[in-house]
PDB file of C-alpha atoms in Angstrom:
ATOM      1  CA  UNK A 193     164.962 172.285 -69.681  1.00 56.00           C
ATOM      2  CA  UNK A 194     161.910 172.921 -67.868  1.00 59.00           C
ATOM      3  CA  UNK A 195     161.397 174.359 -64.106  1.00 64.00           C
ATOM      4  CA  UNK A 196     158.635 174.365 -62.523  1.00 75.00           C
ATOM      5  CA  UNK A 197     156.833 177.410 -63.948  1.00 80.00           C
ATOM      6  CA  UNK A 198     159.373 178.098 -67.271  1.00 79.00           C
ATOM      7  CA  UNK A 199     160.866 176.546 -70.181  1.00 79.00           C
ATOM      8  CA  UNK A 200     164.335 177.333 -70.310  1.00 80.00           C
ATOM      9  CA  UNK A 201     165.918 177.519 -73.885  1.00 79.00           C
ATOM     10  CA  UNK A 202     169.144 179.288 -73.944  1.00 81.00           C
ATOM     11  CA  UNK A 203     171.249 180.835 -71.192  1.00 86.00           C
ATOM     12  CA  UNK A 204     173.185 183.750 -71.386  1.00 87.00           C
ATOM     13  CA  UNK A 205     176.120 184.498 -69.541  1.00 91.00           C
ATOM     14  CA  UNK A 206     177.840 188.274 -70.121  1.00 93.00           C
ATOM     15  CA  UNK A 207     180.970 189.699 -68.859  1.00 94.00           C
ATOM     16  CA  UNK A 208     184.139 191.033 -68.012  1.00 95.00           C
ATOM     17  CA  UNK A 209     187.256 188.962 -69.300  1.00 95.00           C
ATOM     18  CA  UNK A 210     190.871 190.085 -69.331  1.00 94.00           C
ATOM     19  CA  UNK A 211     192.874 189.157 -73.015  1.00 95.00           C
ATOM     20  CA  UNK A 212     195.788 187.037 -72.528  1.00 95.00           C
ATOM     21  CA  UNK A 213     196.842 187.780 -76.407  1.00 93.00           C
ATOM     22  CA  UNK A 214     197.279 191.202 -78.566  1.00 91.00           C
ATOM     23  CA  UNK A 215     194.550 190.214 -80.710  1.00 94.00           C
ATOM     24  CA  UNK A 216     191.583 192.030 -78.561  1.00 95.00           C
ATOM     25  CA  UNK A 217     191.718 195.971 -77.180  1.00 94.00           C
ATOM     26  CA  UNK A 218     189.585 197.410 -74.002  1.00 94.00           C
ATOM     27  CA  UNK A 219     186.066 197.212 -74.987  1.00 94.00           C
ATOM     28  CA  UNK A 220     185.807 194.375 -77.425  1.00 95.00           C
ATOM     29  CA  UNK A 221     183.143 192.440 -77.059  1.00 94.00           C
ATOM     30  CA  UNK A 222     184.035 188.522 -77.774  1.00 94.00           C
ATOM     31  CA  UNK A 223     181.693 185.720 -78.689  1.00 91.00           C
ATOM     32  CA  UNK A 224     183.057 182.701 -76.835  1.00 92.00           C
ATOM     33  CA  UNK A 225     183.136 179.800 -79.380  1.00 88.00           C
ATOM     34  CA  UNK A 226     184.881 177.337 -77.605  1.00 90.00           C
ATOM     35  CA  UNK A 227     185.754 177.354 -73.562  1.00 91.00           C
ATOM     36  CA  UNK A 228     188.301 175.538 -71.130  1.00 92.00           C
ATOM     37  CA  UNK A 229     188.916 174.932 -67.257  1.00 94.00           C
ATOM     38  CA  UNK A 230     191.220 174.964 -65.650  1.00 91.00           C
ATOM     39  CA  UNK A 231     191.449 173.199 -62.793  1.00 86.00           C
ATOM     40  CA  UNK A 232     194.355 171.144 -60.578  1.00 82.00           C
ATOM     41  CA  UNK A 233     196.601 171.994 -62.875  1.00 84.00           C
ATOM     42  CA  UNK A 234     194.868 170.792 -65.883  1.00 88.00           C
ATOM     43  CA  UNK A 235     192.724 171.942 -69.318  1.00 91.00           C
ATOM     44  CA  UNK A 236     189.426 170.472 -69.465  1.00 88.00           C
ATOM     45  CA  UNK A 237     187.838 171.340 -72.584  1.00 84.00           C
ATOM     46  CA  UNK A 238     183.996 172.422 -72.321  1.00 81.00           C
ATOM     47  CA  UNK A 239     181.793 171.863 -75.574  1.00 66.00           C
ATOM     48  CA  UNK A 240     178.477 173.447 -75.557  1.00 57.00           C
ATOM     49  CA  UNK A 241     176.491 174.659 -79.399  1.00 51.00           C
ATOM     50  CA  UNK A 242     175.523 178.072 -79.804  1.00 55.00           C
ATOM     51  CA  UNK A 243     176.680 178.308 -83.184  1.00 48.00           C
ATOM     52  CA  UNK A 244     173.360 177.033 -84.892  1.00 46.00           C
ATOM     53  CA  UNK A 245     170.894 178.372 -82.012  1.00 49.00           C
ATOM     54  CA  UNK A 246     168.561 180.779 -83.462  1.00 50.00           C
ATOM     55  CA  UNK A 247     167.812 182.807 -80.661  1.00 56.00           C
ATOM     56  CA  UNK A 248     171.887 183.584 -80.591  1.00 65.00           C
ATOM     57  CA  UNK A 249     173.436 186.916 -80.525  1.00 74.00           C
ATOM     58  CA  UNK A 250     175.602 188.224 -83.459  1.00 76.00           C
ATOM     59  CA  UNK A 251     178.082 190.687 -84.608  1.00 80.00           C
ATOM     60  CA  UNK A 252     180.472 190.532 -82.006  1.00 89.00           C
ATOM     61  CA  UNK A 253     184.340 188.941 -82.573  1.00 91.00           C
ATOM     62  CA  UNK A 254     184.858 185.116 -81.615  1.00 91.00           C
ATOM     63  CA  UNK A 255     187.503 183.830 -79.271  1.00 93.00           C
ATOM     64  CA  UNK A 256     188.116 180.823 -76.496  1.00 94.00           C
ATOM     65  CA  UNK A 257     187.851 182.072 -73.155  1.00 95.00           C
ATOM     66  CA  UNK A 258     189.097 180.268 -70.189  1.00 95.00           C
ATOM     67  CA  UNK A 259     187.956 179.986 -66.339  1.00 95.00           C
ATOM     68  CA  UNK A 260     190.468 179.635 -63.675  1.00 94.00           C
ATOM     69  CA  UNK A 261     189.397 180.571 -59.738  1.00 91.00           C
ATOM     70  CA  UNK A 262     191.393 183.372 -59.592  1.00 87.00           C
ATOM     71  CA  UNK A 263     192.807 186.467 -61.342  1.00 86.00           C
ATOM     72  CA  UNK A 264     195.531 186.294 -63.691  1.00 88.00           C
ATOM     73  CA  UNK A 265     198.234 188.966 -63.723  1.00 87.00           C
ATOM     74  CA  UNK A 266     201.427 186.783 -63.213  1.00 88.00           C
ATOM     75  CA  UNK A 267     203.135 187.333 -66.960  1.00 90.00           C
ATOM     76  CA  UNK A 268     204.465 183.138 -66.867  1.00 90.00           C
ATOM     77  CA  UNK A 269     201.095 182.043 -65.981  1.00 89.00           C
ATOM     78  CA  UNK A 270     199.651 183.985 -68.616  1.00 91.00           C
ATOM     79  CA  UNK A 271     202.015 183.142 -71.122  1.00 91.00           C
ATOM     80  CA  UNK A 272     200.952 179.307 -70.299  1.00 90.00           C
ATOM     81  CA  UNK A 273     197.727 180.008 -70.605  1.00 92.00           C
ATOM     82  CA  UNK A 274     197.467 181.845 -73.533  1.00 93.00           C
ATOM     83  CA  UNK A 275     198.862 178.860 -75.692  1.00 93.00           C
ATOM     84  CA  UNK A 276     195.186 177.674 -74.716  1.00 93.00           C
ATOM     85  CA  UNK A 277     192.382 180.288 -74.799  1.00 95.00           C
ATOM     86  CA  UNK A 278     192.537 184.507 -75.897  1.00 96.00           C
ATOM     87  CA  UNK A 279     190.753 185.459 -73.250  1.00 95.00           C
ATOM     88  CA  UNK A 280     190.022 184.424 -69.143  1.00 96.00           C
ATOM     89  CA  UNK A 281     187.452 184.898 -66.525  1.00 95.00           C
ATOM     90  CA  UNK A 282     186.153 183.547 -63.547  1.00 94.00           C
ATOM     91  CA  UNK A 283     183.138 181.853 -63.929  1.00 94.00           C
ATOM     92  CA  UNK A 284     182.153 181.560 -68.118  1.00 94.00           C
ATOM     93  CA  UNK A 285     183.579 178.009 -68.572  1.00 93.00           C
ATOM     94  CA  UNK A 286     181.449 176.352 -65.259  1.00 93.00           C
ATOM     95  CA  UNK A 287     177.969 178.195 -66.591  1.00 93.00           C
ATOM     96  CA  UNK A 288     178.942 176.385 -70.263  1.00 91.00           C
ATOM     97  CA  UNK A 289     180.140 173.261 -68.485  1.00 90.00           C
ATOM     98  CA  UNK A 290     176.470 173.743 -66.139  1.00 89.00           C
ATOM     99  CA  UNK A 291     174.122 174.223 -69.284  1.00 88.00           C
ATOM    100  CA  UNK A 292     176.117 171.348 -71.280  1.00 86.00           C
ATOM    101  CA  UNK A 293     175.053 168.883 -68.432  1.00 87.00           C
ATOM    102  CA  UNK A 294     171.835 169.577 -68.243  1.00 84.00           C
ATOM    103  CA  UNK A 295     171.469 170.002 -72.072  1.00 83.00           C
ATOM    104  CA  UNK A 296     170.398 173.984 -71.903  1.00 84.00           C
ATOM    105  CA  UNK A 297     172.035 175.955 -74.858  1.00 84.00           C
ATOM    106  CA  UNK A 298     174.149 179.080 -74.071  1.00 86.00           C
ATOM    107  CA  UNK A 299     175.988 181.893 -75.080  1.00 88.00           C
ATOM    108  CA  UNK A 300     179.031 183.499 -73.102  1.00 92.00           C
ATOM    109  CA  UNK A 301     179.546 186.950 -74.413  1.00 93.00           C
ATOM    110  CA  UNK A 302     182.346 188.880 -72.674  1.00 95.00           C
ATOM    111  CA  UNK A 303     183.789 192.402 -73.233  1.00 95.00           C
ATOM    112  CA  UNK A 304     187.910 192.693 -72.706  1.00 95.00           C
ATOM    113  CA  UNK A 305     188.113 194.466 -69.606  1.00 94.00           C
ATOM    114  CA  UNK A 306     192.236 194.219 -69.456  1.00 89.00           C
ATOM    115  CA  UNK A 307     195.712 192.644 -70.575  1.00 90.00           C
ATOM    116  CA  UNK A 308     195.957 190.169 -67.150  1.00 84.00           C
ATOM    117  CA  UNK A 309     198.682 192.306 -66.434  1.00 83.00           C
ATOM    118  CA  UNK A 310     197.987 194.168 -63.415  1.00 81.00           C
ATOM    119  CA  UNK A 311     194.935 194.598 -61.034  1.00 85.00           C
ATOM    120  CA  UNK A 312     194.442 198.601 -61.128  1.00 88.00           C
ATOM    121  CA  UNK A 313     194.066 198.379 -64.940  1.00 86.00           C
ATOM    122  CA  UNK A 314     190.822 196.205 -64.044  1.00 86.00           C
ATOM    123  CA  UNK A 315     190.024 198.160 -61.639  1.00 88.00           C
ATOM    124  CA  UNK A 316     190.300 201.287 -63.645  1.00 90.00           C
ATOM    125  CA  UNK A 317     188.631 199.967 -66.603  1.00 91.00           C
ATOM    126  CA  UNK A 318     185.935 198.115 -64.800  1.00 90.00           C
ATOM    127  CA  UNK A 319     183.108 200.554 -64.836  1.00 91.00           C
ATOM    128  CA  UNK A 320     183.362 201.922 -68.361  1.00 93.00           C
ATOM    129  CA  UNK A 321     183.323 198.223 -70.024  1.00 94.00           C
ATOM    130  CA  UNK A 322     180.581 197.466 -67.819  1.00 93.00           C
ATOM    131  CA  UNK A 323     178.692 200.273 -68.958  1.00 94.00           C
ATOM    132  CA  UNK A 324     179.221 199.398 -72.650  1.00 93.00           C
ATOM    133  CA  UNK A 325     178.104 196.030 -72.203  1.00 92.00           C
ATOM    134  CA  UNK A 326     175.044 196.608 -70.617  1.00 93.00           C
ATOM    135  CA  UNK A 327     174.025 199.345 -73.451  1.00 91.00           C
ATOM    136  CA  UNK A 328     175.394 197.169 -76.595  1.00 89.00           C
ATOM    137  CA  UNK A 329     173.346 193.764 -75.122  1.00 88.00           C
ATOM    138  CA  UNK A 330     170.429 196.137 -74.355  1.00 89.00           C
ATOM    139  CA  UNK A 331     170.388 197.055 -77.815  1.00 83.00           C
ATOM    140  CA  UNK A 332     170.854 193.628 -79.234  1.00 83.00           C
ATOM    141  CA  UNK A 333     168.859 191.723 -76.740  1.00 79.00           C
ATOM    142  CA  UNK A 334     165.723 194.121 -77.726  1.00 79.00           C
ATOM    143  CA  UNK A 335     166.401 193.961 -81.187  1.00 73.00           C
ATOM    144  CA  UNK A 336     166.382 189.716 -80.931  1.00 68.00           C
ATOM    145  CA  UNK A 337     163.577 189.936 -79.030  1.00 67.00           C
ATOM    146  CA  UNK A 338     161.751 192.019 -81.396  1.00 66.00           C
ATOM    147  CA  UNK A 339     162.701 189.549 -84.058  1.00 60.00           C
ATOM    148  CA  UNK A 340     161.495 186.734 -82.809  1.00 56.00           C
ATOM    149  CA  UNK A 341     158.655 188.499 -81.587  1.00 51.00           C
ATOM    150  CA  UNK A 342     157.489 188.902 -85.470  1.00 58.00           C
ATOM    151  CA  UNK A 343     158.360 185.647 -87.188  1.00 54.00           C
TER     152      UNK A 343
END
């Protein structure tokens, strides 16, 4: 994809989800593999490759995240949801479901922020996952970087 002054090759999209399964703790970061929608009531499955993309960010745990417009902390919802996707956030699945369209590869990497349970555990969380984020994708950004830089 090319703008008028840059080549776009990959996008990157990094966040805050909350883990609608006992699979992930506070802090882990998650590689999204696969991602869903959900929207009027209904999944809508979003395929986008990252998988085989050279320029793609490892070492961090896979999982299927899914977007719905709003915060999830009612326990049925969740329990619907999670029969779909580990992990949900508000805006990873329309970035993939963006980049897929206009044929733009991406990576969504989000670190669990909370159990969808109740809003003051995101809220009480929110700065110290933040904070990790930003220094492990510093780290690993510079070090892909610096790899690509020398091959």
């Amino acid at each position: 994809f090319i703008t008028e002054n840059y080549v776009i090759n990959t996008i990157y999209n990094c966040g805050v989800a909350g883990s609608l399964c006992d699979e992930f703790v506070v802090g882990d970061i998650i590689n999204v593999t696969r991602s869903w929608i959900y929207q009027t009531g209904e999944f809508h499955e979003v395929a986008y490759l990252v998988s085989g993309h050279t320029t793609r960010l490892k070492g961090y745990i896979d999982g299927v995240l899914l977007t719905i417009d709003r915060p999830v902390f009612d326990q049925h919802q969740k329990k619907i949801l999670s029969d779909v996707a580990q992990l949900v956030d508000m805006e990873g699945g329309m970035i993939a479901r963006l980049c897929k369209q206009n044929n733009i590869p991406c990576q969504l990497i989000k670190i669990i922020s909370d159990f969808s349970i109740e809003r003051k555990q995101l809220t009480l969380n929110l700065v110290n996952v933040s904070k990790e984020l930003a220094y492990r994708l510093k780290n690993d950004i510079n070090g892909l970087f610096s790899q690509e830089m020398t091959a």
